[in-house]
Coordinates of C-alpha atoms in Angstrom, one line a residue:
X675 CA -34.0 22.7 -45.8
X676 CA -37.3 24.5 -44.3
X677 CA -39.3 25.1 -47.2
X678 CA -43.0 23.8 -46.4
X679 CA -42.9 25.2 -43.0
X680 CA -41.7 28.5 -43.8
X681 CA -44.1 28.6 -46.8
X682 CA -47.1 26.2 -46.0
X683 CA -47.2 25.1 -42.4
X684 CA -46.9 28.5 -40.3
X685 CA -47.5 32.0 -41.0
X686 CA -46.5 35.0 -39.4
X687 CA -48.2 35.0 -36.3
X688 CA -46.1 31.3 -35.7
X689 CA -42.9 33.0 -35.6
X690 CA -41.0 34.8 -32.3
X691 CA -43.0 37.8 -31.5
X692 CA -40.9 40.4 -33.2
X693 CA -41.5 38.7 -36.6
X694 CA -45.4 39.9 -35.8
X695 CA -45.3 42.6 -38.2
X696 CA -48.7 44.3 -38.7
X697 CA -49.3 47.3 -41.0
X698 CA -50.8 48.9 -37.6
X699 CA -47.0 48.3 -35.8
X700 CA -44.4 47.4 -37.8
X701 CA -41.2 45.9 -36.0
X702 CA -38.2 48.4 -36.5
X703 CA -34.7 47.5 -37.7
X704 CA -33.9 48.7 -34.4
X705 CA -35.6 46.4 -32.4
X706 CA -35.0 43.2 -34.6
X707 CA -30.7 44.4 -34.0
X708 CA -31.9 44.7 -30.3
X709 CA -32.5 40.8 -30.4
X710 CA -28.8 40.0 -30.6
X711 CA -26.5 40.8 -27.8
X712 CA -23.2 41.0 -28.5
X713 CA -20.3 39.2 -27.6
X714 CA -16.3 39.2 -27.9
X715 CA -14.5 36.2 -29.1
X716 CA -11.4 35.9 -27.7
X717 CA -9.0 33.3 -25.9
X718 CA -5.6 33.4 -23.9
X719 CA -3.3 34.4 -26.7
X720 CA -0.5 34.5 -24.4
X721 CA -0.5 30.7 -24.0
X722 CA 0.0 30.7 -28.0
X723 CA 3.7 30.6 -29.1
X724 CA 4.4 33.3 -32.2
X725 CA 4.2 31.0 -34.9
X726 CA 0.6 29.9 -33.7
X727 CA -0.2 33.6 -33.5
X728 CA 0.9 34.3 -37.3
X729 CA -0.7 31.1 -38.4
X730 CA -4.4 32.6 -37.0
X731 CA -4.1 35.5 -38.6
X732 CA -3.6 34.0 -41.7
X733 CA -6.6 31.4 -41.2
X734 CA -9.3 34.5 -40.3
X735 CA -7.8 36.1 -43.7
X736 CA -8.7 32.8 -45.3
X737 CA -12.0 33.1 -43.4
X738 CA -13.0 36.1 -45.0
X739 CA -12.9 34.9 -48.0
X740 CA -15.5 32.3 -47.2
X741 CA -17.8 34.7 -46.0
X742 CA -17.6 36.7 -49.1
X743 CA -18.2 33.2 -51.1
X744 CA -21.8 33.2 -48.9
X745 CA -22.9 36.0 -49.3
X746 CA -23.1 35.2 -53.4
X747 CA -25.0 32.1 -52.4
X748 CA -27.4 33.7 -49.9
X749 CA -27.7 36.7 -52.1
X750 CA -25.7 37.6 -55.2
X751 CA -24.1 41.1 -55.4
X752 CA -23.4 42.1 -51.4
X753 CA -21.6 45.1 -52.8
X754 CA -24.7 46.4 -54.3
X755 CA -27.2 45.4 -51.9
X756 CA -24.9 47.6 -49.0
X757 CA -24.3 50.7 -51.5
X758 CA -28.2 51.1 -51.5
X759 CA -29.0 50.9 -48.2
X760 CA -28.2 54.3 -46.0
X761 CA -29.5 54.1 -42.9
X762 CA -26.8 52.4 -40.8
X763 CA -29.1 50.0 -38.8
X764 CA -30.4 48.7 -41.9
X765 CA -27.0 48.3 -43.1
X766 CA -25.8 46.4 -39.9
X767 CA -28.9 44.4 -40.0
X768 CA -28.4 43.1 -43.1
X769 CA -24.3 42.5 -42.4
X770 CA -26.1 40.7 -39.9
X771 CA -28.6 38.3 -41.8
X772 CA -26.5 38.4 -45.3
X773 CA -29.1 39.5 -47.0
X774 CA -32.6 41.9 -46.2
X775 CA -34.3 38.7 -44.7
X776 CA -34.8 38.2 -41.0
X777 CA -33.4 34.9 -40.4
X778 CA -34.8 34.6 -36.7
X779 CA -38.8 35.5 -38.8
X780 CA -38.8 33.1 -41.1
X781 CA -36.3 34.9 -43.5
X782 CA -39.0 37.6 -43.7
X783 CA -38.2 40.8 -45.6
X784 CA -37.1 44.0 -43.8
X785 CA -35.8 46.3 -46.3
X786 CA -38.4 48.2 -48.7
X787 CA -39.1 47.2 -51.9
X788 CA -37.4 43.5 -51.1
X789 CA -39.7 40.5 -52.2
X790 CA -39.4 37.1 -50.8
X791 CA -36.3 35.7 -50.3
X792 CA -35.6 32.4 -53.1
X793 CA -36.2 29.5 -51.2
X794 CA -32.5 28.2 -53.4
X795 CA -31.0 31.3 -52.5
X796 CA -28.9 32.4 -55.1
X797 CA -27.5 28.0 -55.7
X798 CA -30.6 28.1 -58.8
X799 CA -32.2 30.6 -61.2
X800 CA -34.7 32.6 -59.6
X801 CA -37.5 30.9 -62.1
X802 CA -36.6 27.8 -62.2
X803 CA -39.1 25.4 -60.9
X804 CA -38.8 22.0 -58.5
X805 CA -40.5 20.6 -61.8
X806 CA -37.6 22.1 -64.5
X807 CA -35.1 21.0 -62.3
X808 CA -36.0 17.0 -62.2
X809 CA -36.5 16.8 -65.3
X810 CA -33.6 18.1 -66.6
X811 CA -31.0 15.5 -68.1
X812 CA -28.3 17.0 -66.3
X813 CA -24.9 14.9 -64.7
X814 CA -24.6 15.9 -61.2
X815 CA -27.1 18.4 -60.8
X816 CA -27.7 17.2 -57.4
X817 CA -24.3 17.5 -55.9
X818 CA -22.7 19.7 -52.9
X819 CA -20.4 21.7 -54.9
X820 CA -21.8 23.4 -57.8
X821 CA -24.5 26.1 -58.7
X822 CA -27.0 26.0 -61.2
X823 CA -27.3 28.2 -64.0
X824 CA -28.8 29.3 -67.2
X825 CA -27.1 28.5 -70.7
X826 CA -27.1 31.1 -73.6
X827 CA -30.0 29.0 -74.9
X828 CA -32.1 29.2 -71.4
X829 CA -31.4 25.8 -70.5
X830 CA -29.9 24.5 -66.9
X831 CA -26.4 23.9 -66.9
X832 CA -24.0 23.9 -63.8
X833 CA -21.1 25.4 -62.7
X834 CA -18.7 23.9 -60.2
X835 CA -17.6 26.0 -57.3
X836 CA -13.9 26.1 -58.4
X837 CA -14.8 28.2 -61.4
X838 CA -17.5 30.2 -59.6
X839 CA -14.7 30.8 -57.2
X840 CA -11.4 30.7 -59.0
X841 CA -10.0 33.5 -58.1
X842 CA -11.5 33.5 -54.1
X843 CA -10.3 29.9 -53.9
X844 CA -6.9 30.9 -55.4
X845 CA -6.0 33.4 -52.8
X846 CA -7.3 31.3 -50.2
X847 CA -5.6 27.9 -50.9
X848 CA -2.6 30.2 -50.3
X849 CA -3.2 31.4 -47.5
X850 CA -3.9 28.0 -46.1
X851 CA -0.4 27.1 -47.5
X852 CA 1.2 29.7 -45.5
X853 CA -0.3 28.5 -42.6
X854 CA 0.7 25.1 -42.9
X855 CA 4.1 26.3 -43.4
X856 CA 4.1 27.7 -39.7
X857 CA 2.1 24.3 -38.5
X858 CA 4.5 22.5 -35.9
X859 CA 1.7 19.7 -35.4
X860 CA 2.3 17.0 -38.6
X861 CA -1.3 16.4 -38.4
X862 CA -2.7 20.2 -38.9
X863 CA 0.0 20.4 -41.6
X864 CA -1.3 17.9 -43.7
X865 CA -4.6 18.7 -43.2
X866 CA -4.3 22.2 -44.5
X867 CA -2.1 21.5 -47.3
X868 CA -5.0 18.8 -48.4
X869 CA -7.5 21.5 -47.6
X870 CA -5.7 23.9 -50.0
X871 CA -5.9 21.3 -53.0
X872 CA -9.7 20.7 -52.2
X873 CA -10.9 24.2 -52.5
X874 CA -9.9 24.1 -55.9
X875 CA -10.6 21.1 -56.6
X876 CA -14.2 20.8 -54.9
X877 CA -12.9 17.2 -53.8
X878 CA -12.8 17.2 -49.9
X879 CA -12.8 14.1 -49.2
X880 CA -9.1 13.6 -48.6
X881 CA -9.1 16.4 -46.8
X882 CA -11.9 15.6 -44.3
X883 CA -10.1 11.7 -43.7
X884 CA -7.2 14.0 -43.4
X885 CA -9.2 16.8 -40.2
X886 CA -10.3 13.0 -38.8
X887 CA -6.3 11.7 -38.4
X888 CA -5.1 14.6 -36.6
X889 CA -5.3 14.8 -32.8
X890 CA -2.6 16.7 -31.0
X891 CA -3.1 20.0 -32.9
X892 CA -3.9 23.7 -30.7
X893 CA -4.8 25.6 -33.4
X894 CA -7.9 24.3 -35.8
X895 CA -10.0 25.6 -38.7
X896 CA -13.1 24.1 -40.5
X897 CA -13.0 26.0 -43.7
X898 CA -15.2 25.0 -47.4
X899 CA -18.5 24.6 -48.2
X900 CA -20.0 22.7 -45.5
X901 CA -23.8 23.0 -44.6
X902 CA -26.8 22.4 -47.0
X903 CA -29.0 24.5 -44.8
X904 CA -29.3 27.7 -46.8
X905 CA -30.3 25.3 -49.8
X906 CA -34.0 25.3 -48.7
X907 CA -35.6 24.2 -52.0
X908 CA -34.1 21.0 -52.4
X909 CA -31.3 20.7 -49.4
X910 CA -28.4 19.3 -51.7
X911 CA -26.1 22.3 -52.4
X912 CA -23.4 23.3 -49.3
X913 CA -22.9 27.1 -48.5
X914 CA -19.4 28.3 -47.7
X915 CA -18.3 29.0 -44.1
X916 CA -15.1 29.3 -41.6
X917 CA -14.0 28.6 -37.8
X918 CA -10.7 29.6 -36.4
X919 CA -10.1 27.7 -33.3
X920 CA -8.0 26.8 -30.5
X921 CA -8.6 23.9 -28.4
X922 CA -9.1 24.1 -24.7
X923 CA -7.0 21.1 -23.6
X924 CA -7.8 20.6 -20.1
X925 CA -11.7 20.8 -21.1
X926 CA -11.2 18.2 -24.2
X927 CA -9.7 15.8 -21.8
X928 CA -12.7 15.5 -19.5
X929 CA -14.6 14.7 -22.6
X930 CA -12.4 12.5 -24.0
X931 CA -13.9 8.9 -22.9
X932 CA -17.3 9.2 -24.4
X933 CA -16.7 9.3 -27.9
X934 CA -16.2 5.4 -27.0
X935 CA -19.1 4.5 -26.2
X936 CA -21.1 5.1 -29.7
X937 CA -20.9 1.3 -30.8
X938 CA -22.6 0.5 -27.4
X939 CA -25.0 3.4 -27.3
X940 CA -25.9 2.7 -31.0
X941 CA -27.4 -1.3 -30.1
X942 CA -29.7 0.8 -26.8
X943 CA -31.4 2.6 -29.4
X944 CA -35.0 2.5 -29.2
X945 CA -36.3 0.9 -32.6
X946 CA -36.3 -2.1 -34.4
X947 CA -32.6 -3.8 -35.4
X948 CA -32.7 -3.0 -39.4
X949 CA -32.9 0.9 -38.4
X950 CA -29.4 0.5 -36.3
X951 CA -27.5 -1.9 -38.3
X952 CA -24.9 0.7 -39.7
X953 CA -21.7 0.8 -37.1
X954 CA -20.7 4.3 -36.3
X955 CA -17.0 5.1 -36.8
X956 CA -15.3 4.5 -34.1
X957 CA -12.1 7.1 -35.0
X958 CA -13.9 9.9 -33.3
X959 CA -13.3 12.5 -30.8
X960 CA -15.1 14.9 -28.8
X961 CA -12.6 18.0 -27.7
X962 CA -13.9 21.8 -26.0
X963 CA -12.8 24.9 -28.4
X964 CA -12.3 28.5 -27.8
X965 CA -13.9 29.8 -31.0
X966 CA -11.9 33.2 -32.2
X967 CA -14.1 33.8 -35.6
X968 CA -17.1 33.2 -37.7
X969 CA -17.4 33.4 -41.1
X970 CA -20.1 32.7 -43.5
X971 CA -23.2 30.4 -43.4
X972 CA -22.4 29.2 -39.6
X973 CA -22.0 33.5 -38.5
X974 CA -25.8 34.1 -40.3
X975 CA -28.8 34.6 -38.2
X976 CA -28.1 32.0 -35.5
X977 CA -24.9 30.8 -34.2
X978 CA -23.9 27.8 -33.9
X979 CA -22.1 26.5 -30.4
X980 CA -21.2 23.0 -31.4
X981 CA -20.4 20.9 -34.3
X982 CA -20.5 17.7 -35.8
X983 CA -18.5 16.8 -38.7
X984 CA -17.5 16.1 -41.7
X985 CA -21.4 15.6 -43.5
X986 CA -20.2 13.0 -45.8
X987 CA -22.1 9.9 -44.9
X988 CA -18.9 7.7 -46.6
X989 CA -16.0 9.3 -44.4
X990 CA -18.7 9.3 -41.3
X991 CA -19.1 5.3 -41.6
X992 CA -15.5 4.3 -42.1
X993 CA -13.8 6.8 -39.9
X994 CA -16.4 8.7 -37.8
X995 CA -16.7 12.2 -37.0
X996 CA -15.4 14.8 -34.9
X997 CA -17.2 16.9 -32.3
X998 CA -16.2 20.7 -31.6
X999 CA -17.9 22.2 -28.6
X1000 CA -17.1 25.9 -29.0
X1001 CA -16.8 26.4 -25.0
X1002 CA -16.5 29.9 -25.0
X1003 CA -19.3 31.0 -27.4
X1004 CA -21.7 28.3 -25.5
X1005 CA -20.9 30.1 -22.0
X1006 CA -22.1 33.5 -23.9
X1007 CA -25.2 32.0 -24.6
X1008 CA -26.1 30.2 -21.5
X1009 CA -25.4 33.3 -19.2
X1010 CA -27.1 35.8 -21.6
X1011 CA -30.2 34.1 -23.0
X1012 CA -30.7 30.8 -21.3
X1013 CA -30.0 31.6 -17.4
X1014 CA -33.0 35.0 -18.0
X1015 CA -35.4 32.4 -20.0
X1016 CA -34.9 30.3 -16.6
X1017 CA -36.2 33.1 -15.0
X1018 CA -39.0 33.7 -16.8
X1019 CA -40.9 30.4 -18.0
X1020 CA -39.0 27.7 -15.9
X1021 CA -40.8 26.3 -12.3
X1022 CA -39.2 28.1 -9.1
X1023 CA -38.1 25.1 -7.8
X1024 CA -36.6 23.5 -10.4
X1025 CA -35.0 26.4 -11.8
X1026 CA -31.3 25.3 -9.6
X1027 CA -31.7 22.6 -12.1
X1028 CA -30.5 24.9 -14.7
X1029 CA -26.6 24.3 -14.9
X1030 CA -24.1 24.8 -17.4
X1031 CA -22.7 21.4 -16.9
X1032 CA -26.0 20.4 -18.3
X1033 CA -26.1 22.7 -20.7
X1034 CA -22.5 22.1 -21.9
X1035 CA -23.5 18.1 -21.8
X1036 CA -27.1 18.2 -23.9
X1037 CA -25.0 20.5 -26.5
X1038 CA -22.2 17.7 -26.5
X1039 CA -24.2 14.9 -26.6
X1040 CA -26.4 16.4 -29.9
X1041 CA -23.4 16.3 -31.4
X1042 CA -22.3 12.7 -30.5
X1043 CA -25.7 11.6 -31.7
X1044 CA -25.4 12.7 -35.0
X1045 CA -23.7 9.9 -35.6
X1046 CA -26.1 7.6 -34.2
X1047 CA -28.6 6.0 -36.3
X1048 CA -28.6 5.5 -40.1
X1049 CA -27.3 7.4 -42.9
X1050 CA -29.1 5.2 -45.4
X1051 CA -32.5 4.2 -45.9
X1052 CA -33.1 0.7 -45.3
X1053 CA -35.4 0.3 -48.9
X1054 CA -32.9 1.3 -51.4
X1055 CA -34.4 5.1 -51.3
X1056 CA -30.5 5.7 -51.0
X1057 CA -29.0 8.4 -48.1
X1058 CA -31.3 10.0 -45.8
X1059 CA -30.2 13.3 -46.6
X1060 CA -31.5 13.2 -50.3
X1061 CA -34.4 11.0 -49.7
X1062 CA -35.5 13.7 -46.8
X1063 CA -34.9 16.3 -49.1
X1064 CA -35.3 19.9 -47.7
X1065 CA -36.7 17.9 -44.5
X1066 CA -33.3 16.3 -43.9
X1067 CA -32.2 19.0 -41.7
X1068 CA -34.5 19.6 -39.2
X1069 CA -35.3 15.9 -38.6
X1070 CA -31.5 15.4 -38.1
X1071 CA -31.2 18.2 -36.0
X1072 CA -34.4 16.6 -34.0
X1073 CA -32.7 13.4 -33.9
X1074 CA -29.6 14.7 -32.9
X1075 CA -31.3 16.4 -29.7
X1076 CA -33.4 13.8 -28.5
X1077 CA -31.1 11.0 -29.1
X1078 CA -28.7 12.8 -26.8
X1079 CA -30.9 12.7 -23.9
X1080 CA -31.0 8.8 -24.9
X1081 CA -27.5 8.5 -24.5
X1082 CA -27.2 10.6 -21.3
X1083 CA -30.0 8.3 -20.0
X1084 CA -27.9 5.3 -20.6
X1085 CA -24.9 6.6 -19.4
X1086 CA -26.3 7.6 -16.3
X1087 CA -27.6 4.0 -15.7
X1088 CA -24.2 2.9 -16.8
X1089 CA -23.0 5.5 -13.8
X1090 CA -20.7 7.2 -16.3
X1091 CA -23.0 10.0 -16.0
X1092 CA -23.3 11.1 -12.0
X1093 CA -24.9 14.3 -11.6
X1094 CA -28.6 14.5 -11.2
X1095 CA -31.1 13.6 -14.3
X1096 CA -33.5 16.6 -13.6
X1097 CA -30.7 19.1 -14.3
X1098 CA -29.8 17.5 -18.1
X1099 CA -34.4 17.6 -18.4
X1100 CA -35.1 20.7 -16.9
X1101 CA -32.3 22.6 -18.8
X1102 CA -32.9 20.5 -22.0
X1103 CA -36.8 22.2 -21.6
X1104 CA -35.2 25.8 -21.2
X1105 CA -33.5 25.0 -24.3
X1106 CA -36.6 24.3 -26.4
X1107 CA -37.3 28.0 -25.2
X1108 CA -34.1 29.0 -26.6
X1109 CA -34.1 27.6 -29.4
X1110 CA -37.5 27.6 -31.1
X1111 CA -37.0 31.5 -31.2
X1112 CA -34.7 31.0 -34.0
X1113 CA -37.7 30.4 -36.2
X1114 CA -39.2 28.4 -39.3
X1115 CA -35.7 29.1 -41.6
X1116 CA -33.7 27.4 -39.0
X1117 CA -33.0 23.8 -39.1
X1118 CA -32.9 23.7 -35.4
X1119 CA -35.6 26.1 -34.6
X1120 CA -37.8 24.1 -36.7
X1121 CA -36.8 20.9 -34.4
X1122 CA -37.6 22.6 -31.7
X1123 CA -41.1 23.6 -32.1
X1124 CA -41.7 19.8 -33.2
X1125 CA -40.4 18.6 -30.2
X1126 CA -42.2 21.2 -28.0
X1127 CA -45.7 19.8 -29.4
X1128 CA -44.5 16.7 -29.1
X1129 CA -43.5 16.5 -25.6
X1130 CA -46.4 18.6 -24.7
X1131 CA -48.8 15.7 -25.9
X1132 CA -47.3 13.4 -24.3
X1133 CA -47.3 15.5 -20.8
X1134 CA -43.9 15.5 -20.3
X1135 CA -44.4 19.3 -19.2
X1136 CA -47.0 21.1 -17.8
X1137 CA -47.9 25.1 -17.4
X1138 CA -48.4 25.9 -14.1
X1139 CA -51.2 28.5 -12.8
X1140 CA -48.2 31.0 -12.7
X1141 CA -47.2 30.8 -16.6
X1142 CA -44.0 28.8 -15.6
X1143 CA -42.8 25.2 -17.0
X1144 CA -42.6 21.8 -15.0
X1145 CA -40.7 19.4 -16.3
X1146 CA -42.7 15.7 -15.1
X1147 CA -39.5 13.8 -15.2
X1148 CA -40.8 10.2 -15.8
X1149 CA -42.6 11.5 -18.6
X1150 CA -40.1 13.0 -20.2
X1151 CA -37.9 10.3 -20.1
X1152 CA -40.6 8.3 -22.4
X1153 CA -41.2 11.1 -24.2
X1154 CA -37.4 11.0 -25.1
X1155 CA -37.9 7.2 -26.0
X1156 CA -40.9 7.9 -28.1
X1157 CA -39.8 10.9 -30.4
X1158 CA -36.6 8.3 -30.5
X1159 CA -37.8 6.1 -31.9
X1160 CA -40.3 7.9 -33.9
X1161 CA -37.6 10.2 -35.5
X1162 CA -35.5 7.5 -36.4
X1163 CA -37.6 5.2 -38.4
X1164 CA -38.8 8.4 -40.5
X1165 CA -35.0 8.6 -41.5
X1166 CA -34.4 4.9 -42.1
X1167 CA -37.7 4.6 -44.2
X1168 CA -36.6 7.6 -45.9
X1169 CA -40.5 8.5 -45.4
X1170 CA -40.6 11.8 -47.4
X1171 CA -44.6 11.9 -47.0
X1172 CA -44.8 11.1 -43.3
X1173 CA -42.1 13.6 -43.0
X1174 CA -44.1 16.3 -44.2
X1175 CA -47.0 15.5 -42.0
X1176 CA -45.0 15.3 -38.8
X1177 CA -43.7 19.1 -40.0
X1178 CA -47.6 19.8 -40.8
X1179 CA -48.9 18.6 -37.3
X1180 CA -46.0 19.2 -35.2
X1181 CA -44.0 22.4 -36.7
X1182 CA -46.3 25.1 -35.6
X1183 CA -46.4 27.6 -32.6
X1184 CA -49.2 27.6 -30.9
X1185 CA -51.0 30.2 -29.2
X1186 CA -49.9 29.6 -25.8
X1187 CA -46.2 28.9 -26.6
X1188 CA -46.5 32.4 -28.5
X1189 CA -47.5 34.1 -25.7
X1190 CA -44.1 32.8 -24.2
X1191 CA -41.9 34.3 -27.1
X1192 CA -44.0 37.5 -26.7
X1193 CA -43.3 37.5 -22.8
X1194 CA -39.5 36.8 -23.5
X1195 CA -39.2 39.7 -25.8
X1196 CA -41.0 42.2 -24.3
X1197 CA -38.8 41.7 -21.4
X1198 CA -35.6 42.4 -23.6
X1199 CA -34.3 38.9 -23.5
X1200 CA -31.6 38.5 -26.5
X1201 CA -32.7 35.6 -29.3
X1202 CA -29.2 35.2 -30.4
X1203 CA -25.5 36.8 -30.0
X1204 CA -23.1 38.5 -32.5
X1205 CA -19.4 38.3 -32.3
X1206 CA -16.7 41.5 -32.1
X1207 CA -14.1 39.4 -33.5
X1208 CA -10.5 39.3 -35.8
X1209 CA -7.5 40.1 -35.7
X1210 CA -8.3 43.6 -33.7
X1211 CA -10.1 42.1 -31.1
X1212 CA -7.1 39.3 -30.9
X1213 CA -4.4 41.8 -30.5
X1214 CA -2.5 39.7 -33.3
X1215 CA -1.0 40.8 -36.8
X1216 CA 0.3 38.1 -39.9
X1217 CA 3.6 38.9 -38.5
X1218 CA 6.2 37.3 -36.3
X1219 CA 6.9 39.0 -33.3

């Protein structure tokens, strides 16, 4: 969903400094693996009775299969692209990326001989053109679930992910099966066993209503094709992925209450009434997660920490959405990257305004916001997601982050919300930091630098004489409204045009903020993390004990 700013609106030079490759100084495999620190996912096993043991192991087997299902869809034949390669770091880098594109430069190519990665990936023929495609009289070519091929006689046709995947899906259905049978929770049970029809059915629906009606489970998975980010010619087709999970209980609690107050937050929004007339689902919850494994589209390049889900605009309006925050792999990140970006670019005295509390909160509260706003355009243009195109994404991931600091701002004044507003600001500007590294092919990294040019027109921040970042607090609070407001009337209009020119003017690095991503990598700060996870790492097996 990045294609005019990975392809049109930046160039090399706009991307994290190790993407700066120069036929003088290349960048080494070595030191684009040196930008990922890793990390172990783990959790408190002994708090998990034996069945709930058995029942992850069988769920990260399941996982697996996902990840081998993305790797077709970012790049074809993984088998033969990792027999070719020798050198070990190459090999890990590309384990790493799925493919011999640097996903934190813009998808850039790293391996010899490797041209530009497909801007469809491998959802569409390599020649097929934006042109071909509209014009071809084909039923559903648009939808989440299929791929789109070539007929005998060169002509598009598609082919449904249960066929592509008939025998992947087979084997994991049953493994999902299995692990309902070991499910004590009614709710997880009937989730999976509706999750085991859908993947070979491509009809998730039920099952999603189904991961929305459960509420007292431990043990969790999001499992399917889920995301349309890797899609970046058109946005519409969903790579497969996988998260084992296990909730932390005490943590969920805490955040229990304000999933309740989306209705309210929705009328404070800052823009006219027709672009908030849509009610979000009120059958929602917000709950903290240790996150024991990765697979597929959400473990490429960079990781996510929270999520928001399901994406289908239909199940988010009539029974909301559920938020994950993945607790442990957000504590990685903050005390790894954020806290030594702190350091670095943020003002001395405002750098004890860098909390986790915050952290934790901004994170939580994107994810609330998502369902803020509209999911339809308000001009008969249809869903913002297909009238956006391959600018869906990043906009929603903009809106998402700024129209959490709306809500924080509200519930503070509503005192739900007591600790101080410069920690959620100041840490929200360490974030941009953080974030924008992950460059032009990431939905969110593309946000980022938007909002970064954004608020620095509006002087929200300024650059001190000593290269480090104030936050002017008043400022950035009408900043917040501003890009608000802005963001959201883009989406309601379904403006695909005005979309493009806020990418244009807005979704480039300048020469200062470069100077910062140079600064944080030559001082060895990490970009992103990668996970020593499974079953090893767990200290579990498939078998009762």
């Amino acid at each position: 969903m990045r294609i005019l700013l990975a392809s049109i609106a930046i160039g090399l030079s706009s991307f994290p400094a190790l993407a700066q490759t120069t036929t003088e100084s290349p960048i080494s495999v070595k030191d684009r693996v040196d930008q990922y620190v890793e990390v172990e996912l783990t959790t408190d096993i002994d708090a998990l009775t034996s069945k709930q043991r058995q029942m992850i192991g069988l769920l990260i087997d399941a996982a697996k299969i996902m990840d081998d299902c993305f790797w077709y869809e970012a790049y074809g034949d993984k088998s033969k692209l990792l027999a070719g390669i020798s050198d070990p770091t190459d090999n890990r880098f590309t384990v790493i990326n799925y493919g011999p594109w640097d996903r934190l430069a813009g998808n850039e190519p790293f391996i010899d001989g490797v041209g530009a990665k497909p801007l469809g990936a491998n959802f569409y023929p390599v020649d097929m053109t934006k042109e071909e495609f509209e014009k071809a009289d084909l039923s559903g070519k648009d939808g989440l679930y299929n791929f789109i091929r070539r007929d005998e006689n060169g002509s598009l046709k598609s082919v449904p992910y249960r066929d592509q995947f008939k025998q992947e899906m087979t084997r994991a259905s049953q493994l999902l099966i299995d692990a309902a049978g070991l499910a004590d929770d009614a709710g997880l049970r009937h989730y999976l066993l509706l999750r085991a029809d859908a993947l070979l059915t491509d009809d998730y629906r039920p099952s999603d209503m189904a991961w929305l009606e459960m509420h007292d489970n431990t043990i969790d998975t999001v499992i399917g094709p889920i995301e349309n980010y890797e899609d970046q010619l058109f946005g519409y087709k969903t790579a497969h992925e996988a998260y084992v999970l296990v909730k932390d209980k005490d943590w969920s609690e805490r955040l229990a209450k304000y999933a309740t107050f989306l209705p309210e937050l929705q009328k404070t929004l800052p823009v006219a009434d027709a672009y908030k007339q849509e009610k979000p689902g009120t059958d929602t919850e917000l709950n903290a997660y240790d996150v024991i494994y990765y697979a597929g589209d959400c473990n490429s390049g960079s990781k996510t920490i929270a999520i928001n889900l399901p994406n289908d605009e239909t199940v988010q309006l009539e029974k909301g959405t559920r938020r994950l925050q993945l607790k442990n792999a957000m504590r990685a990140k903050f005390d790894k990257i954020l806290l030594p970006i702190a350091d670095v670019l943020i003002a001395d005295d405002q750098r004890k305004h860098i909390t986790f509390d915050a952290f934790f909160s901004n994170t939580m509260f994107h994810e609330v916001a998502h369902g803020l706003g509209i999911k339809n355009t308000i001009n008969d243009r249809g869903p913002v997601r297909t009238a956006l195109k391959e600018h869906a994404g990043a906009i929603e991931e903009g809106k998402a982050d700024i129209l959490g600091l709306h809500m924080i701002n509200q519930l503070h004044q509503k005192g739900e919300i007591k600790e101080d507003l410069t920690d959620f600001y100041v840490t929200f500007m360490a974030g941009i930091f953080r974030s924008v590294r992950f460059g032009a092919s990431s939905a969110h990294g593309k946000a980022n630098m938007i909002r970064f040019n954004f608020f620095r027109d509006a002087n929200a921040f300024e650059r001190q004489d000593d290269g480090k970042y104030r936050v002017n607090v008043d400022k950035f609070r009408d900043a917040t409204r501003d890009l608000s407001s802005l963001l959201l009337k883009l989406q309601g209009d379904g403006d695909y045009d005005a979309v493009v020119d806020l990418i244009t003017t807005k979704g480039v690095i300048g020469e200062q903020l470069q100077s910062e991503l140079d600064l944080l990598s030559q001082k060895g700060i990490p970009v992103d993390v990668v996970f020593r996870q499974g079953k090893d790492v767990l200290g579990i097996s498939n078998s009762l004990k």
